[in-house]
Coordinates of C-alpha atoms in Angstrom, one line a residue:
M1 CA 70.7 13.9 71.3
G2 CA 69.2 17.3 71.1
S3 CA 65.8 18.4 72.4
N4 CA 63.1 20.4 70.7
E5 CA 62.8 24.1 71.2
A6 CA 60.4 25.0 74.1
S7 CA 58.1 26.9 71.7
D8 CA 57.4 23.6 69.9
L9 CA 56.4 21.7 73.1
I10 CA 52.6 21.2 73.5
N11 CA 53.3 19.2 76.6
A12 CA 56.3 20.9 78.1
L13 CA 57.2 19.7 81.6
Q14 CA 57.3 22.0 84.6
P15 CA 60.9 22.9 85.5
S16 CA 60.5 21.3 89.0
I17 CA 59.6 18.0 87.3
A18 CA 62.2 18.2 84.4
E19 CA 65.1 18.8 86.8
R20 CA 64.3 15.5 88.6
L21 CA 64.4 13.4 85.5
D22 CA 67.3 11.4 84.1
P23 CA 68.7 13.5 81.2
V24 CA 68.2 10.7 78.7
Y25 CA 64.6 10.1 79.8
L26 CA 64.0 13.8 79.6
D27 CA 65.4 14.0 76.1
I28 CA 63.3 11.1 74.9
Y29 CA 60.2 12.7 76.3
N30 CA 60.9 16.1 74.7
R31 CA 61.6 14.5 71.3
Y32 CA 58.7 12.2 71.1
Q33 CA 55.9 13.2 73.5
A34 CA 56.2 16.9 74.4
T35 CA 55.4 17.9 70.8
R36 CA 52.1 15.9 70.6
L37 CA 48.8 15.5 72.4
R38 CA 48.1 12.5 74.5
A39 CA 45.0 10.3 74.3
D40 CA 43.7 11.7 77.6
Q41 CA 43.8 15.3 76.2
V42 CA 41.0 14.6 73.8
P43 CA 37.6 12.8 74.1
Y44 CA 37.8 9.0 73.9
E45 CA 35.8 9.1 70.6
V46 CA 38.5 11.4 69.0
Y47 CA 41.3 9.1 70.3
N48 CA 39.5 6.0 69.1
A49 CA 39.0 7.3 65.6
D50 CA 42.7 8.1 65.2
R51 CA 44.7 6.1 67.8
E52 CA 48.1 6.6 66.2
T53 CA 48.0 10.4 66.4
Y54 CA 47.5 10.3 70.1
S55 CA 49.8 7.4 71.0
F56 CA 53.4 7.6 72.0
P57 CA 55.6 6.2 69.1
T58 CA 57.1 3.4 71.3
G59 CA 58.6 1.8 68.3
K60 CA 61.2 4.6 67.9
V61 CA 62.6 4.1 71.4
T62 CA 62.0 0.5 72.3
G63 CA 64.7 -2.2 72.6
P64 CA 65.4 -5.3 70.5
C65 CA 62.6 -7.6 69.4
P66 CA 64.4 -10.9 69.1
E67 CA 63.2 -13.8 67.1
V68 CA 61.6 -16.7 69.0
A69 CA 60.9 -20.3 68.0
S70 CA 57.2 -19.5 67.6
N71 CA 54.5 -17.0 68.6
T72 CA 51.0 -18.3 68.2
I73 CA 47.8 -16.4 68.8
Y74 CA 44.9 -18.2 70.6
R75 CA 41.4 -17.1 71.2
V76 CA 40.4 -17.7 74.8
P77 CA 36.7 -17.8 75.9
V78 CA 35.8 -15.4 78.6
Q79 CA 32.6 -15.2 80.6
H80 CA 31.8 -11.8 82.1
P81 CA 30.2 -11.0 79.7
A82 CA 30.6 -13.9 77.3
G83 CA 33.1 -13.4 74.5
E84 CA 36.7 -14.0 73.5
V85 CA 40.1 -12.4 74.0
E86 CA 43.4 -13.1 72.3
V87 CA 46.6 -14.3 73.9
Q88 CA 49.9 -14.6 72.1
V89 CA 52.2 -17.5 73.2
Y90 CA 55.9 -17.0 72.7
V91 CA 58.2 -20.0 72.8
P92 CA 62.0 -19.5 73.1
T93 CA 64.4 -21.0 70.6
P94 CA 66.2 -24.3 71.3
E95 CA 69.4 -22.3 71.9
A96 CA 67.6 -20.0 74.5
I97 CA 66.1 -23.0 76.2
S98 CA 69.5 -24.7 76.5
A99 CA 71.1 -21.5 77.8
G100 CA 68.3 -20.8 80.3
G101 CA 68.4 -24.3 81.7
L102 CA 64.8 -24.1 82.9
A103 CA 63.3 -27.1 81.1
N104 CA 62.2 -29.9 83.4
P105 CA 63.1 -33.5 82.7
E106 CA 60.1 -33.9 80.5
G107 CA 61.1 -30.8 78.5
R108 CA 58.4 -28.6 79.8
L109 CA 59.1 -24.9 80.4
P110 CA 58.0 -22.4 83.0
A111 CA 55.6 -19.7 81.8
L112 CA 55.1 -16.0 82.5
V113 CA 51.6 -14.7 81.9
N114 CA 51.8 -11.0 81.1
F115 CA 49.1 -8.3 81.0
H116 CA 49.7 -5.0 79.1
G117 CA 49.0 -1.6 80.6
G118 CA 46.9 1.3 79.3
G119 CA 44.8 2.4 82.2
F120 CA 42.2 -0.2 81.4
V121 CA 41.2 1.9 78.4
I122 CA 44.0 1.5 75.8
G123 CA 46.7 -1.0 75.0
D124 CA 46.8 -4.3 73.2
L125 CA 49.0 -7.3 72.4
K126 CA 51.6 -5.1 70.7
S127 CA 52.1 -2.9 73.7
D128 CA 54.7 -5.1 75.4
E129 CA 55.9 -7.1 72.4
P130 CA 59.6 -6.2 72.6
L131 CA 59.7 -6.7 76.3
V132 CA 58.0 -10.1 76.3
R133 CA 60.2 -11.3 73.4
Q134 CA 63.3 -10.4 75.4
L135 CA 62.0 -12.0 78.5
C136 CA 61.2 -15.2 76.5
Q137 CA 64.6 -15.4 74.9
R138 CA 66.8 -14.2 77.7
A139 CA 65.2 -16.2 80.5
G140 CA 64.4 -19.2 78.3
C141 CA 60.7 -19.5 79.3
V142 CA 57.3 -19.4 77.6
V143 CA 55.6 -16.1 77.7
V144 CA 51.8 -15.8 77.4
N145 CA 51.1 -12.2 76.5
A146 CA 47.4 -11.6 77.2
D147 CA 44.8 -9.1 76.0
Y148 CA 41.6 -8.2 77.8
R149 CA 38.6 -6.1 77.1
T150 CA 38.8 -2.5 78.1
A151 CA 36.6 0.5 79.0
P152 CA 34.6 2.4 78.1
E153 CA 32.9 -0.5 76.3
F154 CA 33.8 -2.9 79.1
P155 CA 34.3 -1.1 82.4
H156 CA 35.4 -2.6 85.7
P157 CA 35.4 -5.5 86.6
T158 CA 35.5 -7.0 83.1
S159 CA 39.3 -6.6 82.7
A160 CA 40.0 -8.4 85.9
L161 CA 37.6 -11.2 85.1
D162 CA 38.9 -11.6 81.6
S163 CA 42.4 -11.9 83.0
W164 CA 41.3 -14.5 85.5
D165 CA 39.8 -16.6 82.7
V166 CA 43.1 -16.3 80.8
L167 CA 45.1 -17.5 83.7
K168 CA 42.9 -20.5 84.3
W169 CA 43.0 -21.2 80.5
V170 CA 46.8 -21.3 80.7
F171 CA 46.7 -23.9 83.5
S172 CA 44.0 -25.9 81.7
N173 CA 46.1 -26.0 78.5
S174 CA 49.5 -26.6 80.1
D175 CA 49.9 -29.9 78.2
K176 CA 49.1 -28.3 74.9
L177 CA 51.4 -25.4 75.5
N178 CA 54.2 -27.6 76.9
I179 CA 54.2 -25.6 80.2
D180 CA 55.2 -26.8 83.6
P181 CA 52.1 -25.8 85.6
S182 CA 54.1 -25.8 88.8
R183 CA 56.2 -22.9 87.5
V184 CA 53.9 -20.1 86.4
A185 CA 54.3 -16.4 87.1
V186 CA 52.2 -13.3 86.4
S187 CA 53.4 -9.9 85.4
G188 CA 52.1 -6.6 84.1
L189 CA 52.9 -2.9 83.5
S190 CA 50.7 -0.2 85.1
A191 CA 47.1 -1.4 84.8
G192 CA 48.6 -4.8 83.9
G193 CA 50.5 -4.7 87.2
C194 CA 47.2 -4.2 89.0
L195 CA 45.8 -7.2 87.2
A196 CA 48.9 -9.3 88.1
A197 CA 48.5 -8.4 91.8
V198 CA 44.7 -9.2 91.6
L199 CA 45.4 -12.6 90.0
S200 CA 47.9 -13.4 92.6
I201 CA 45.2 -13.0 95.3
M202 CA 42.5 -14.9 93.3
A203 CA 45.0 -17.7 92.5
R204 CA 45.9 -18.1 96.1
D205 CA 42.2 -18.5 97.0
D206 CA 41.6 -21.1 94.3
F207 CA 42.9 -24.4 95.6
S208 CA 42.5 -26.1 92.2
L209 CA 45.5 -24.1 90.9
P210 CA 49.2 -24.7 91.8
P211 CA 50.8 -21.8 93.6
L212 CA 52.2 -19.0 91.4
K213 CA 56.0 -18.6 91.5
L214 CA 56.2 -14.8 91.1
Q215 CA 54.1 -11.6 90.7
L216 CA 56.2 -9.1 88.8
L217 CA 54.5 -5.8 89.3
I218 CA 55.8 -3.0 87.0
V219 CA 54.9 0.6 87.8
P220 CA 51.6 -0.8 89.2
L221 CA 48.5 0.8 90.4
V222 CA 47.1 -0.9 93.5
D223 CA 44.7 1.5 95.2
V224 CA 42.4 3.6 93.1
R225 CA 40.3 5.3 95.8
Y226 CA 42.0 8.7 95.9
V227 CA 42.2 9.7 92.2
P228 CA 39.4 12.3 91.8
T229 CA 37.0 12.6 88.9
E230 CA 38.4 16.0 88.1
G231 CA 41.1 18.4 89.3
P232 CA 44.0 17.7 91.7
C233 CA 44.1 15.2 94.5
K234 CA 43.0 16.9 97.7
D235 CA 43.4 14.1 100.2
G236 CA 44.7 10.6 100.7
P237 CA 47.9 8.9 101.8
Y238 CA 49.9 9.1 98.6
E239 CA 52.4 11.9 98.5
S240 CA 53.4 11.2 94.9
Y241 CA 49.9 12.2 93.7
V242 CA 51.0 15.7 94.7
S243 CA 54.7 15.8 94.1
N244 CA 54.3 14.0 90.7
E245 CA 51.0 15.5 89.7
F246 CA 52.6 16.8 86.5
A247 CA 54.9 13.9 85.8
P248 CA 55.7 12.9 82.2
M249 CA 53.6 10.4 80.4
L250 CA 51.3 9.8 83.4
P251 CA 50.3 13.1 85.0
L252 CA 47.4 12.9 87.5
S253 CA 45.1 14.2 84.8
R254 CA 45.7 11.1 82.7
L255 CA 44.8 8.9 85.6
V256 CA 41.6 10.9 86.0
W257 CA 40.8 10.3 82.3
F258 CA 41.5 6.5 82.6
Y259 CA 39.6 6.0 85.8
N260 CA 36.6 8.0 84.8
Y261 CA 36.1 5.6 81.8
W262 CA 37.1 2.5 83.8
L263 CA 35.3 3.1 87.1
G264 CA 32.8 5.7 86.0
T265 CA 31.8 8.9 87.6
G266 CA 28.5 7.8 89.1
A267 CA 27.3 7.1 92.6
D268 CA 28.9 3.6 92.6
R269 CA 32.4 4.9 91.8
E270 CA 33.5 4.7 95.5
E271 CA 32.2 1.1 95.8
K272 CA 34.0 0.1 92.6
A273 CA 37.2 1.6 93.8
K274 CA 37.0 -0.4 97.1
D275 CA 36.7 -3.7 95.2
F276 CA 40.0 -5.5 95.6
R277 CA 39.8 -6.4 91.9
A278 CA 40.5 -2.7 91.3
S279 CA 42.5 -2.0 94.4
P280 CA 44.4 -5.1 95.4
L281 CA 45.8 -3.2 98.4
L282 CA 42.3 -3.6 99.9
A283 CA 42.1 -7.4 99.8
E284 CA 41.1 -9.0 103.1
S285 CA 44.5 -10.8 103.3
H286 CA 47.9 -10.6 101.7
E287 CA 49.2 -13.7 103.3
N288 CA 50.6 -16.6 101.3
L289 CA 50.8 -14.8 98.0
A290 CA 53.3 -15.4 95.3
P291 CA 56.6 -13.6 96.0
A292 CA 56.5 -10.1 94.6
S293 CA 59.0 -8.0 92.7
I294 CA 57.9 -4.4 92.4
R295 CA 59.6 -2.2 89.9
A296 CA 58.6 1.5 90.2
A297 CA 59.6 4.8 88.7
E298 CA 60.7 7.7 90.9
V299 CA 58.9 10.4 88.9
D300 CA 55.5 8.7 88.8
P301 CA 52.2 9.5 90.6
L302 CA 52.0 5.7 91.4
V303 CA 55.3 5.4 93.2
S304 CA 53.9 6.0 96.7
E305 CA 51.3 3.3 96.5
A306 CA 53.8 0.9 95.1
G307 CA 55.9 1.4 98.2
I308 CA 52.9 1.0 100.5
Y309 CA 51.9 -2.2 98.7
H310 CA 55.4 -3.6 99.3
E311 CA 55.2 -2.9 103.0
K312 CA 51.7 -4.4 103.1
L313 CA 53.0 -7.7 101.6
L314 CA 55.9 -7.8 103.9
A315 CA 53.7 -7.2 106.9
A316 CA 51.6 -10.2 105.9
G317 CA 54.6 -12.4 105.5
T318 CA 54.6 -12.5 101.7
P319 CA 58.1 -12.0 100.3
S320 CA 58.5 -8.8 98.4
K321 CA 61.2 -6.6 97.0
I322 CA 61.0 -3.2 95.5
K323 CA 63.3 -1.2 93.3
I324 CA 62.6 2.5 92.4
Y325 CA 64.4 3.6 89.3
K326 CA 65.9 7.0 89.9
G327 CA 65.0 9.8 87.5
Q328 CA 62.6 7.6 85.5
G329 CA 59.0 8.3 84.5
H330 CA 56.1 5.9 84.2
T331 CA 56.7 4.4 80.8
F332 CA 60.4 3.9 81.1
P333 CA 60.2 0.1 80.9
Q334 CA 59.4 0.4 77.2
W335 CA 62.3 2.8 76.3
D336 CA 65.2 0.4 76.4
G337 CA 66.3 1.1 72.9
L338 CA 67.7 4.4 74.0
N339 CA 67.5 4.7 77.8
P340 CA 70.2 3.0 80.0
G341 CA 67.8 2.9 83.0
S342 CA 65.3 0.9 80.9
K343 CA 68.0 -1.5 79.8
E344 CA 68.8 -2.1 83.5
F345 CA 65.1 -2.7 84.2
V346 CA 64.8 -5.4 81.5
S347 CA 67.9 -7.2 82.8
D348 CA 66.4 -7.0 86.3
C349 CA 63.2 -8.7 85.1
V350 CA 65.2 -11.4 83.4
D351 CA 67.0 -12.1 86.7
D352 CA 63.6 -12.2 88.5
L353 CA 62.3 -14.8 86.2
K354 CA 65.5 -17.0 86.4
E355 CA 65.4 -16.9 90.1
A356 CA 61.6 -17.6 90.4
F357 CA 61.7 -20.5 87.9
K358 CA 64.9 -22.3 89.0
F359 CA 64.7 -25.8 90.3

């Protein structure tokens, strides 16, 4: 694979960043992102009027999208404010169910409830479709892929509250969905990883729900206090905000754009950032949470906070493991059609689910 000439690159990487990237990841970036503007480089209204132009062409680099037995869209009522969101329920084929061996004696399957990324501003049910189809078929479990309302129309905490309504809906409809409610996990990428961490805390505190089996946190954000409303990060405990300020796909400036729409820039920004539903690191307790598997990218502004969250969980007695994928940038989980590191990630997630859901 060859890369574009430097003169064609609108978003060329700094040499100090490029030299730290896996060569395959770098080549994909140069082919498909360096030549185009990102959403965060234009006003939201411009992006929203022509989303395809300012979106990474994930379909050109993503992995297989296997057939499943069924995938059904449901509309789930949400309350804050009142409305509906869509979820898409993927059911594995009989062959995958047999190979996975996860059905209970009544034939019910465990379920993964997944939340897409996009900085609480962009993203939809299609964002993770190849990944969730692979997890469904390769692990032999149901996957509930969930949407939620996003900023700027629906700023914090709507996304978290929508997601909580979705998780409760899954448990309430476990009979209809043929799900074993004693074996439910949550997952998400980036903003979705934040939501999965938040839901793990909220589920622990709701004694009407069975304990979750796993929180699969993929390149998550877990502490949003230190991203400024403009310019570089000038303080805070996260070294990667500085060393990875100009990282591919998620430079710090992109986090600034996302957070300004999601949390706002007003006087209440600090208060919102301290809410555990935005910064799960700040929850009063991290005891007795679902075991965590944290999967982080080395060249990502968020990698430092992922490591600190892992340590926070361990200190509280919650089982946690972390893997940092060398030479990878923030969006690598979705590039498994071309990138060996991404293929490794998908296999690791399948193993996580099989381990969490086994009898």
